[in-house]
JSON list of N, CA and C in Angstrom, two decimals:
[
{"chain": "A", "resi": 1, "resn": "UNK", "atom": "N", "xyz": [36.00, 43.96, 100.15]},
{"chain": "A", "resi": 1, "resn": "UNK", "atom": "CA", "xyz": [34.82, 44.17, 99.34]},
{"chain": "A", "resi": 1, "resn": "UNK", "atom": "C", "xyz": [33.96, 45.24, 100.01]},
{"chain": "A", "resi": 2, "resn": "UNK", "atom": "N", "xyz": [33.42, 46.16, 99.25]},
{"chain": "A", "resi": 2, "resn": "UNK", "atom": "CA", "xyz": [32.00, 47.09, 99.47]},
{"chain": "A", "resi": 2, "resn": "UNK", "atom": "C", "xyz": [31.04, 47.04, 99.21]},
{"chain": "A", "resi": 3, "resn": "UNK", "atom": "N", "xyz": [30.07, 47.19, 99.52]},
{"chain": "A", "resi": 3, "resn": "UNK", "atom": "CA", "xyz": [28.37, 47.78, 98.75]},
{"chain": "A", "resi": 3, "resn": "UNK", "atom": "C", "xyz": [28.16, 48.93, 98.96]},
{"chain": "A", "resi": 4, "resn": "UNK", "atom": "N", "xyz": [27.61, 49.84, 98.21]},
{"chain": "A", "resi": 4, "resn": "UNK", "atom": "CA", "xyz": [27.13, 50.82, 98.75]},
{"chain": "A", "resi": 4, "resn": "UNK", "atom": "C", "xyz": [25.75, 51.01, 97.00]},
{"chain": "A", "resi": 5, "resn": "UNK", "atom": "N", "xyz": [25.00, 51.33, 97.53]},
{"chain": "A", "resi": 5, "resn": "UNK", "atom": "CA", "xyz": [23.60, 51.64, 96.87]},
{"chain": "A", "resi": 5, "resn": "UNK", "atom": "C", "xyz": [22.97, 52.91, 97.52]},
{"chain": "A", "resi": 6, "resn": "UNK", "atom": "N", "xyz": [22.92, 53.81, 96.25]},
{"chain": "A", "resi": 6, "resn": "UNK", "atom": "CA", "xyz": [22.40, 54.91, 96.55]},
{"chain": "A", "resi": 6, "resn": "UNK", "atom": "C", "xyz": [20.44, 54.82, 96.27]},
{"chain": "A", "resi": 7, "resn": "UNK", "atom": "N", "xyz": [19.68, 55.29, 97.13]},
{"chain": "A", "resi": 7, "resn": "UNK", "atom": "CA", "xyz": [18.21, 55.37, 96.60]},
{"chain": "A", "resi": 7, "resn": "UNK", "atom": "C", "xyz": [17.83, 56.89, 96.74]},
{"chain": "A", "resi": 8, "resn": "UNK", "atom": "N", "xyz": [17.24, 57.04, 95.96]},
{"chain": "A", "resi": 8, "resn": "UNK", "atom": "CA", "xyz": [16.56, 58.74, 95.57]},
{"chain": "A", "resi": 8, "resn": "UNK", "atom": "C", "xyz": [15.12, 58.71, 95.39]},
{"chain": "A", "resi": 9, "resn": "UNK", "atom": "N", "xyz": [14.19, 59.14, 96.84]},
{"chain": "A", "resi": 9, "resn": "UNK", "atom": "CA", "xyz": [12.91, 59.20, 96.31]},
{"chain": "A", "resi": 9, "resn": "UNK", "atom": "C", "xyz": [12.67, 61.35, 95.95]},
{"chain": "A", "resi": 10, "resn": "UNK", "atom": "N", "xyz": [11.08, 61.16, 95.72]},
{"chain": "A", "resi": 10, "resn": "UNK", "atom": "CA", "xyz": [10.23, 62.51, 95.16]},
{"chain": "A", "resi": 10, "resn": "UNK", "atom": "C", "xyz": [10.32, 63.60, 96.16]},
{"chain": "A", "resi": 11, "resn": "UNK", "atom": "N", "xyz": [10.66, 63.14, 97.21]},
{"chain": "A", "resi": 11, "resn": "UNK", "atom": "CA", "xyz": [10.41, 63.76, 98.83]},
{"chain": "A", "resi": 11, "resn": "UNK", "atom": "C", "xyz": [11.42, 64.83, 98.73]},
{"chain": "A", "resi": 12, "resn": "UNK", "atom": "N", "xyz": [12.66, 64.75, 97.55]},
{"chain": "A", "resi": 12, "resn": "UNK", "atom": "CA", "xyz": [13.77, 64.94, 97.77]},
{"chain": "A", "resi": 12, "resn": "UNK", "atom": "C", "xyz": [14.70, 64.51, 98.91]},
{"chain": "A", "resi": 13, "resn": "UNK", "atom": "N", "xyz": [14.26, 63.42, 100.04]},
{"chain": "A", "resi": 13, "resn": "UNK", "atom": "CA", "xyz": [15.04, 62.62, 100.75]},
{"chain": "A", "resi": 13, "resn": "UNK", "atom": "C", "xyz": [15.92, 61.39, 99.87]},
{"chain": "A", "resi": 14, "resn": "UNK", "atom": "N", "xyz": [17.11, 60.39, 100.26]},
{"chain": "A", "resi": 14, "resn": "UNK", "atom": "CA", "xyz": [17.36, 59.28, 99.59]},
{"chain": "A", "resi": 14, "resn": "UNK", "atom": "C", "xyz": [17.91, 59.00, 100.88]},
{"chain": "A", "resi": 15, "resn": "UNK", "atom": "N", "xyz": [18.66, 58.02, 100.24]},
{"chain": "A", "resi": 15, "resn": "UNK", "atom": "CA", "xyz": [19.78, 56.88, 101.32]},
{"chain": "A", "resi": 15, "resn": "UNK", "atom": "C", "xyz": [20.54, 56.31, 100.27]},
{"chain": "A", "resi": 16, "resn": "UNK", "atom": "N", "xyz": [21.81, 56.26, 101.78]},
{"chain": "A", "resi": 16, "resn": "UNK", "atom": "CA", "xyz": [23.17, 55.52, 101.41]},
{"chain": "A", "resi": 16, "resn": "UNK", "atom": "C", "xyz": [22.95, 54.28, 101.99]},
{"chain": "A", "resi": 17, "resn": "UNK", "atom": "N", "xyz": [22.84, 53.13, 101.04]},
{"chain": "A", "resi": 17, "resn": "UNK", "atom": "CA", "xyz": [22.88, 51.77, 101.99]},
{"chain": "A", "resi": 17, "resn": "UNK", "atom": "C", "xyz": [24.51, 51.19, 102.00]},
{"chain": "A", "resi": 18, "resn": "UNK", "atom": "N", "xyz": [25.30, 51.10, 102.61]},
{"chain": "A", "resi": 18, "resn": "UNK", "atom": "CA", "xyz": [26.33, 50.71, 102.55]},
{"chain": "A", "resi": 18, "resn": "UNK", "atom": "C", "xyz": [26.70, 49.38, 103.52]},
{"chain": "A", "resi": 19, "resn": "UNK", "atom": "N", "xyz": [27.49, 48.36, 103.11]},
{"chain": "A", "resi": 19, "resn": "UNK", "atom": "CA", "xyz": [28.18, 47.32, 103.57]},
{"chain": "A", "resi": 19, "resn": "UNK", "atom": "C", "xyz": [29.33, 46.88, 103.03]},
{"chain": "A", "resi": 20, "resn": "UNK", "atom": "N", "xyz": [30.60, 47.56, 104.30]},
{"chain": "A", "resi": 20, "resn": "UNK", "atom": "CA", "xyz": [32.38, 47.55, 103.84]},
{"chain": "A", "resi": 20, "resn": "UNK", "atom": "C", "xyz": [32.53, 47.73, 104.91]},
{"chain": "A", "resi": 21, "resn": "UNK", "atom": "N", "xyz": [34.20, 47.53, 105.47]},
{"chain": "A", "resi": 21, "resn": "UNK", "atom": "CA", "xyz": [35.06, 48.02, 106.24]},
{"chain": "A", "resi": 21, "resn": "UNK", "atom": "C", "xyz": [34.54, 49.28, 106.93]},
{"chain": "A", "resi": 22, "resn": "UNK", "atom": "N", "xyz": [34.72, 49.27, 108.36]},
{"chain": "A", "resi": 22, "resn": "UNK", "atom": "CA", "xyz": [34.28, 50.65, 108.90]},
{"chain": "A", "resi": 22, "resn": "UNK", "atom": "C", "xyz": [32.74, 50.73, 108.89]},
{"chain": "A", "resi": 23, "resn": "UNK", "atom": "N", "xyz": [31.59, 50.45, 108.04]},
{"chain": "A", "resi": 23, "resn": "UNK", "atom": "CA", "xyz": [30.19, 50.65, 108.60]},
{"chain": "A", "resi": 23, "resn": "UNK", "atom": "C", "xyz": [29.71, 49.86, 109.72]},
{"chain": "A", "resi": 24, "resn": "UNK", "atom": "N", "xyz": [28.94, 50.33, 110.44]},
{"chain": "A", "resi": 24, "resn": "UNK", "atom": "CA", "xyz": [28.25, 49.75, 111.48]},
{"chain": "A", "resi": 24, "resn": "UNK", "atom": "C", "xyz": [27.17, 48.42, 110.78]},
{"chain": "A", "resi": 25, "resn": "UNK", "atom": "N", "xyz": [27.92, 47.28, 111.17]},
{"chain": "A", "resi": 25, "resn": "UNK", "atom": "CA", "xyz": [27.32, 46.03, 111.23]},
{"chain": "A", "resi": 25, "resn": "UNK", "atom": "C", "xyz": [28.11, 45.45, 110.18]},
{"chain": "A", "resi": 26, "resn": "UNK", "atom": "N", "xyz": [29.28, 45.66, 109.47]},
{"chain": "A", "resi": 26, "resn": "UNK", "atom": "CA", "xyz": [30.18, 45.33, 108.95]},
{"chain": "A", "resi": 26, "resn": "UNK", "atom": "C", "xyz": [30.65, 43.47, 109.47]},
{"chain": "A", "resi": 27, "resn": "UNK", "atom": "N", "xyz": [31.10, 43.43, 110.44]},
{"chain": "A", "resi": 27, "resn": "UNK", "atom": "CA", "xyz": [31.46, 42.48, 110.83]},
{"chain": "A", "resi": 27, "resn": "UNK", "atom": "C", "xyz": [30.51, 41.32, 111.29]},
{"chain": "A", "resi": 28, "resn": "UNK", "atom": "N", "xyz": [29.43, 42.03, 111.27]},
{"chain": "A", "resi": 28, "resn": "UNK", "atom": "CA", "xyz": [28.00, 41.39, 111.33]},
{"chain": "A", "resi": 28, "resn": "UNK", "atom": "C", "xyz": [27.16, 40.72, 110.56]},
{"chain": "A", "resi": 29, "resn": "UNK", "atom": "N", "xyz": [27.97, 41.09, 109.24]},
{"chain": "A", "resi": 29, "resn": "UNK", "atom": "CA", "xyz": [27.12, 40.70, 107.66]},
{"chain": "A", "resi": 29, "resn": "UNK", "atom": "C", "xyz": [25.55, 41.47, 108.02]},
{"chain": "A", "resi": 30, "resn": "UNK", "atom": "N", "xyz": [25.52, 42.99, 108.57]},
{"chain": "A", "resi": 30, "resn": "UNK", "atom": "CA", "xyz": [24.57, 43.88, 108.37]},
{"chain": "A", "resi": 30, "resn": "UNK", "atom": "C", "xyz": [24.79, 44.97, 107.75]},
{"chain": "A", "resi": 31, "resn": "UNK", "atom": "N", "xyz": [23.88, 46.12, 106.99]},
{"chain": "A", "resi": 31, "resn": "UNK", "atom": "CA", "xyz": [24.36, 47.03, 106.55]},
{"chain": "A", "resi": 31, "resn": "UNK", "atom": "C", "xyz": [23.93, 48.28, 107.65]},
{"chain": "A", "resi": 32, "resn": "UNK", "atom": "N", "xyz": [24.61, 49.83, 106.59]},
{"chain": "A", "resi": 32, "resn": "UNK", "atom": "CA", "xyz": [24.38, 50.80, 107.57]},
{"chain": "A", "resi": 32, "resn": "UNK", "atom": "C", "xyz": [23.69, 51.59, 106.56]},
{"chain": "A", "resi": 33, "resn": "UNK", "atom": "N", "xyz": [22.49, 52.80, 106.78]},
{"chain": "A", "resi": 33, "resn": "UNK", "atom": "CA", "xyz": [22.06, 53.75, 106.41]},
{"chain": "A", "resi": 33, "resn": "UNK", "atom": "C", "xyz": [21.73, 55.14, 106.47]},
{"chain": "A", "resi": 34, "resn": "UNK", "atom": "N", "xyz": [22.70, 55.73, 105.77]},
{"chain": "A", "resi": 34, "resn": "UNK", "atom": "CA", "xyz": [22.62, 57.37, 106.05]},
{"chain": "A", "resi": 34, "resn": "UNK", "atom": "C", "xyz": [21.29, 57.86, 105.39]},
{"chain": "A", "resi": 35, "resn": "UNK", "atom": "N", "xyz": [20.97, 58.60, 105.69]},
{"chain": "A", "resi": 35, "resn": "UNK", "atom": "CA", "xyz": [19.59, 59.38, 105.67]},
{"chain": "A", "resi": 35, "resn": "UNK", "atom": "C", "xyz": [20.17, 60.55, 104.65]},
{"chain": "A", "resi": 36, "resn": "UNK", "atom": "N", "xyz": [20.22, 60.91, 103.51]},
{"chain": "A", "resi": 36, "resn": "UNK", "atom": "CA", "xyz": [20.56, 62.10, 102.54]},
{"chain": "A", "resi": 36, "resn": "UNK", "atom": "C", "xyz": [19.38, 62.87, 102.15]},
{"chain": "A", "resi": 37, "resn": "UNK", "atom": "N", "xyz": [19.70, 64.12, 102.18]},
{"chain": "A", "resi": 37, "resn": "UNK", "atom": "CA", "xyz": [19.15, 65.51, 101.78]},
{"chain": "A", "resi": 37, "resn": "UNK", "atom": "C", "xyz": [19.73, 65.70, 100.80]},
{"chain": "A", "resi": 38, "resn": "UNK", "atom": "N", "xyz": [19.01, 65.33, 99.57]},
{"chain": "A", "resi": 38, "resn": "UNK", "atom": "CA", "xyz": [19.75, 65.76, 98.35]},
{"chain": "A", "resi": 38, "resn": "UNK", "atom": "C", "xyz": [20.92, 65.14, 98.23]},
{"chain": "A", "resi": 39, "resn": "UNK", "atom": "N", "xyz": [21.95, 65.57, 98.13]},
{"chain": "A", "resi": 39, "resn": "UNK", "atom": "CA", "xyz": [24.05, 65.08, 98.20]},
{"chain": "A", "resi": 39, "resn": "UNK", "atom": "C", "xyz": [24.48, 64.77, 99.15]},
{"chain": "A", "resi": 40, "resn": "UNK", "atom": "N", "xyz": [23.47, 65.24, 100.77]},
{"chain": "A", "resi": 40, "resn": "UNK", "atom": "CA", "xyz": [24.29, 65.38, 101.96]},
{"chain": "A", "resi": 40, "resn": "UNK", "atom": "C", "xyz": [23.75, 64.32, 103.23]},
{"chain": "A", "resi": 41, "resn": "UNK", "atom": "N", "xyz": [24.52, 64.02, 103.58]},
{"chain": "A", "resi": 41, "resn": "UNK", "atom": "CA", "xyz": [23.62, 63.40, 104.79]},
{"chain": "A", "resi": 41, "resn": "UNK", "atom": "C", "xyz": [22.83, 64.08, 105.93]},
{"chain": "A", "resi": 42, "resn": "UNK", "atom": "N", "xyz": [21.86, 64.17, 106.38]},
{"chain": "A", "resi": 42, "resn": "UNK", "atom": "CA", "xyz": [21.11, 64.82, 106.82]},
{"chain": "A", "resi": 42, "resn": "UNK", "atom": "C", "xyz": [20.89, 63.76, 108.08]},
{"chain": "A", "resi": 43, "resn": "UNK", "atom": "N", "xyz": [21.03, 64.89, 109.03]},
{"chain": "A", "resi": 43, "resn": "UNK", "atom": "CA", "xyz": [21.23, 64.57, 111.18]},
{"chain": "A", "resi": 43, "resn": "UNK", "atom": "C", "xyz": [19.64, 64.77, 111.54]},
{"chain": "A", "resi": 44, "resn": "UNK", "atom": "N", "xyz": [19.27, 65.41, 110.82]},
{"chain": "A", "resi": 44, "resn": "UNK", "atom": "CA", "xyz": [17.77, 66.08, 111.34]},
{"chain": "A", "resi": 44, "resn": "UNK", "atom": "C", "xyz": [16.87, 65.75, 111.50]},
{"chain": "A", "resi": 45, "resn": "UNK", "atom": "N", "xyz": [16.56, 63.87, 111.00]},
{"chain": "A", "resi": 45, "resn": "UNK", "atom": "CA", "xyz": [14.60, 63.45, 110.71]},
{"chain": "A", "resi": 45, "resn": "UNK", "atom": "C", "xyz": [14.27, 62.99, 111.54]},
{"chain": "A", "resi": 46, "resn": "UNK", "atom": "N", "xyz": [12.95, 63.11, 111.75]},
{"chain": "A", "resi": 46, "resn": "UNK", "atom": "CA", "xyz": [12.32, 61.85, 113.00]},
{"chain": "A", "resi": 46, "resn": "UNK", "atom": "C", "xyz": [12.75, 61.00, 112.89]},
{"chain": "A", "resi": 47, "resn": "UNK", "atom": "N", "xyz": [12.99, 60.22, 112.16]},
{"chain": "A", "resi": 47, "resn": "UNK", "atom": "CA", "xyz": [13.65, 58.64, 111.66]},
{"chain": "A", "resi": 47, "resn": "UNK", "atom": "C", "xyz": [15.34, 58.67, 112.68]},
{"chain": "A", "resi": 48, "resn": "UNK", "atom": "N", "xyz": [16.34, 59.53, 112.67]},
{"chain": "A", "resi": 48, "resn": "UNK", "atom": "CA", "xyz": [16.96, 59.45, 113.77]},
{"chain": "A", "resi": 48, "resn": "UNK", "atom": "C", "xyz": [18.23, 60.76, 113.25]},
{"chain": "A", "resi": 49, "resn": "UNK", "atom": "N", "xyz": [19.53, 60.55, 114.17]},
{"chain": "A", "resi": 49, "resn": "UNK", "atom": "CA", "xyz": [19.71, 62.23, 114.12]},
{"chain": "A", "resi": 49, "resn": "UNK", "atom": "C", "xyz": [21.33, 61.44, 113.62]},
{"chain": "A", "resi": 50, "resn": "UNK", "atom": "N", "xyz": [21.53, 60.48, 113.39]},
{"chain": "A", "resi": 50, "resn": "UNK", "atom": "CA", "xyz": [23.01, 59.59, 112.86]},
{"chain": "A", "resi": 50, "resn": "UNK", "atom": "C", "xyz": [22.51, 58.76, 111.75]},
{"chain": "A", "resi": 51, "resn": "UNK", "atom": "N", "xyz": [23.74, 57.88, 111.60]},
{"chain": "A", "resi": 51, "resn": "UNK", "atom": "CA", "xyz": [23.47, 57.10, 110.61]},
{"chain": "A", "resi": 51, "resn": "UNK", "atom": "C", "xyz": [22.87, 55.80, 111.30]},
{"chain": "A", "resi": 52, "resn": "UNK", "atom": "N", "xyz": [21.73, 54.75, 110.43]},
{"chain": "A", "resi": 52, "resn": "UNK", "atom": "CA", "xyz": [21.66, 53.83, 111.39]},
{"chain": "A", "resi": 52, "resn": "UNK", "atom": "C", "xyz": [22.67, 52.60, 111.16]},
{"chain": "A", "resi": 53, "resn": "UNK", "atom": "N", "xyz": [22.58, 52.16, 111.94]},
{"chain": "A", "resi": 53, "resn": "UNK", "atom": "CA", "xyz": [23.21, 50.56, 111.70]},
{"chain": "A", "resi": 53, "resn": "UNK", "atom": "C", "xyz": [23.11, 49.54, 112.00]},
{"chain": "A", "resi": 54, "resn": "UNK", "atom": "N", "xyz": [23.46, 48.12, 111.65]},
{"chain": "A", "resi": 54, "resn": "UNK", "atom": "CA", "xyz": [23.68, 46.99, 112.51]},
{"chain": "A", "resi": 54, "resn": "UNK", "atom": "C", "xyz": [21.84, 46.71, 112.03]},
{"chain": "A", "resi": 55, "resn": "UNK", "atom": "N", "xyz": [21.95, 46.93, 110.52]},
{"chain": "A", "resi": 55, "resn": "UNK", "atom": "CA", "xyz": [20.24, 46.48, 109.89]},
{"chain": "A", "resi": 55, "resn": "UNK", "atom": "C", "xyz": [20.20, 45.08, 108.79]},
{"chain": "A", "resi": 56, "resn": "UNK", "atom": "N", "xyz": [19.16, 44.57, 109.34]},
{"chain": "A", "resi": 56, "resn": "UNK", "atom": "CA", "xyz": [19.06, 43.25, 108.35]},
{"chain": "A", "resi": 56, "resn": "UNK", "atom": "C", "xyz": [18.37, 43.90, 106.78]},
{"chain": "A", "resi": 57, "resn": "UNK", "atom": "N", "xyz": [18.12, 42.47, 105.98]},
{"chain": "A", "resi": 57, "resn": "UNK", "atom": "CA", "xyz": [17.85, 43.09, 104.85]},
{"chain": "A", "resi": 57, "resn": "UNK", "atom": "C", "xyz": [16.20, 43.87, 105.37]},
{"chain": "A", "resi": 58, "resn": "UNK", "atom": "N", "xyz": [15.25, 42.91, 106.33]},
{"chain": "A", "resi": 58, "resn": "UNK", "atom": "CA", "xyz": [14.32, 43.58, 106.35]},
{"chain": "A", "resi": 58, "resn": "UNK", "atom": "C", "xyz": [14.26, 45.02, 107.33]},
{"chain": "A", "resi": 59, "resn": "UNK", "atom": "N", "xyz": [15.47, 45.38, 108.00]},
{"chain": "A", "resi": 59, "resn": "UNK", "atom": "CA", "xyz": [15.55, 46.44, 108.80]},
{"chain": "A", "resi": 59, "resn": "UNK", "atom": "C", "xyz": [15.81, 48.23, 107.90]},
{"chain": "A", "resi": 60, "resn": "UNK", "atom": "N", "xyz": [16.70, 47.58, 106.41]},
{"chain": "A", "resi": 60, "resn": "UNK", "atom": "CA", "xyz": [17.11, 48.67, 105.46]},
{"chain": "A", "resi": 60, "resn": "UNK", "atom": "C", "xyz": [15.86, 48.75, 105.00]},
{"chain": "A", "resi": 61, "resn": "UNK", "atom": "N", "xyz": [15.36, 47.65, 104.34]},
{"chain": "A", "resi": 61, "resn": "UNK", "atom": "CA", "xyz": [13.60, 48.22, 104.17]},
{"chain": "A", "resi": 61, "resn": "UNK", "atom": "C", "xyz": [12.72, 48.82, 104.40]},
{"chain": "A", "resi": 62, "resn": "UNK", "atom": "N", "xyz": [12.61, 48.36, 106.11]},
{"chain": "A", "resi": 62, "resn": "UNK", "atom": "CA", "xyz": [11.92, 49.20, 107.00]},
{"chain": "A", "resi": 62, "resn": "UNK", "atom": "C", "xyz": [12.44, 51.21, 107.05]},
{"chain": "A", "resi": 63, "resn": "UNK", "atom": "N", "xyz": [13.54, 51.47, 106.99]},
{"chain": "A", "resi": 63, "resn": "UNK", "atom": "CA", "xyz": [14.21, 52.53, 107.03]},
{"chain": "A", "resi": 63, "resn": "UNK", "atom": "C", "xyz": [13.70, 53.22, 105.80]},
{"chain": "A", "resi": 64, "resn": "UNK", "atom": "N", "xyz": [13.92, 52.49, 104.76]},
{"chain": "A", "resi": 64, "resn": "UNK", "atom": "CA", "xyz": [13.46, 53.19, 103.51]},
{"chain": "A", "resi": 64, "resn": "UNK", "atom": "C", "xyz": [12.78, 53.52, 102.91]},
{"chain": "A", "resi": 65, "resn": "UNK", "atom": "N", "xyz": [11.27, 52.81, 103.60]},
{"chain": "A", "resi": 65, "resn": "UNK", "atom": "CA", "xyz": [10.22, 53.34, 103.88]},
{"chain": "A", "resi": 65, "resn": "UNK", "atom": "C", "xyz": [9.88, 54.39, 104.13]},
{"chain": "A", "resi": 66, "resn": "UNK", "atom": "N", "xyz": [10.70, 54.34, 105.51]},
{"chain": "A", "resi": 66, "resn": "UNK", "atom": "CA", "xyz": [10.28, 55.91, 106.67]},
{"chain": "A", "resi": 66, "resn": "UNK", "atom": "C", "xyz": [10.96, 56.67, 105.62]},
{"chain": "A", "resi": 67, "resn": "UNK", "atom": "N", "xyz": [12.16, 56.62, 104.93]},
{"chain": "A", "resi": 67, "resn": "UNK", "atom": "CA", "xyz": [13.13, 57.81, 104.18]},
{"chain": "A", "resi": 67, "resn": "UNK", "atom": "C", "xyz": [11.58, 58.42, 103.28]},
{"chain": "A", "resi": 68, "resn": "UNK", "atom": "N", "xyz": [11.01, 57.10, 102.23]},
{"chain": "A", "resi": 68, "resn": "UNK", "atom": "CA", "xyz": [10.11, 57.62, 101.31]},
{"chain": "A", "resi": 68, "resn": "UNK", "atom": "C", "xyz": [9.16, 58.60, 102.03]},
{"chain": "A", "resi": 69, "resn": "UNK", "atom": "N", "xyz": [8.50, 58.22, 103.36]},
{"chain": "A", "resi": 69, "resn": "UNK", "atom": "CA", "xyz": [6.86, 58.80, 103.62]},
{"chain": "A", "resi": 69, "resn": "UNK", "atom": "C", "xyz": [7.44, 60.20, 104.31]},
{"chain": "A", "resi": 70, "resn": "UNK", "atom": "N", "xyz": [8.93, 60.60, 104.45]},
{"chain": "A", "resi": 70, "resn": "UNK", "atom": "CA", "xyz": [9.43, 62.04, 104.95]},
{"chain": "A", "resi": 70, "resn": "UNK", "atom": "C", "xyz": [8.83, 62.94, 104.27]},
{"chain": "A", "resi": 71, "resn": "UNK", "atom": "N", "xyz": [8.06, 64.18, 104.89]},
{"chain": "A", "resi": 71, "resn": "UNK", "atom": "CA", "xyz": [7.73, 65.28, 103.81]},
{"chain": "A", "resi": 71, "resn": "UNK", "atom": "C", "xyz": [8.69, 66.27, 104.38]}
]
């Protein structure tokens, strides 16, 4: 089984929330979150320079926050 949920804020930042095989915290019953620029995943924000992982439900929250308040 997978999850993956895409979010798209105004900032033109979004996120990949994903939980399957291979993401970090997979085996953990946690998910992982890439940081996207538009289509792409983006290495570059204060928020961090990878994907994160090994996040509870309130840790993807917290993340998606920081994704929204990116200018």
């Amino acid at each position: 089984m997978k999850y993956q949920k895409i979010y798209t804020f105004d900032n033109g930042y979004g996120a990949s929330v994903v939980w399957g095989p291979g993401s970090y915290g997979y085996d953990d019953k946690l998910f992982e979150v890439a940081i996207l620029k538009g289509d792409e995943i983006c290495y570059d924000t204060p928020i961090s320079d990878d994907v994160v992982g090994y996040l509870d439900f309130a840790g993807v929250a917290e993340i998606l926050e920081k994704i929204k308040s990116l200018s």
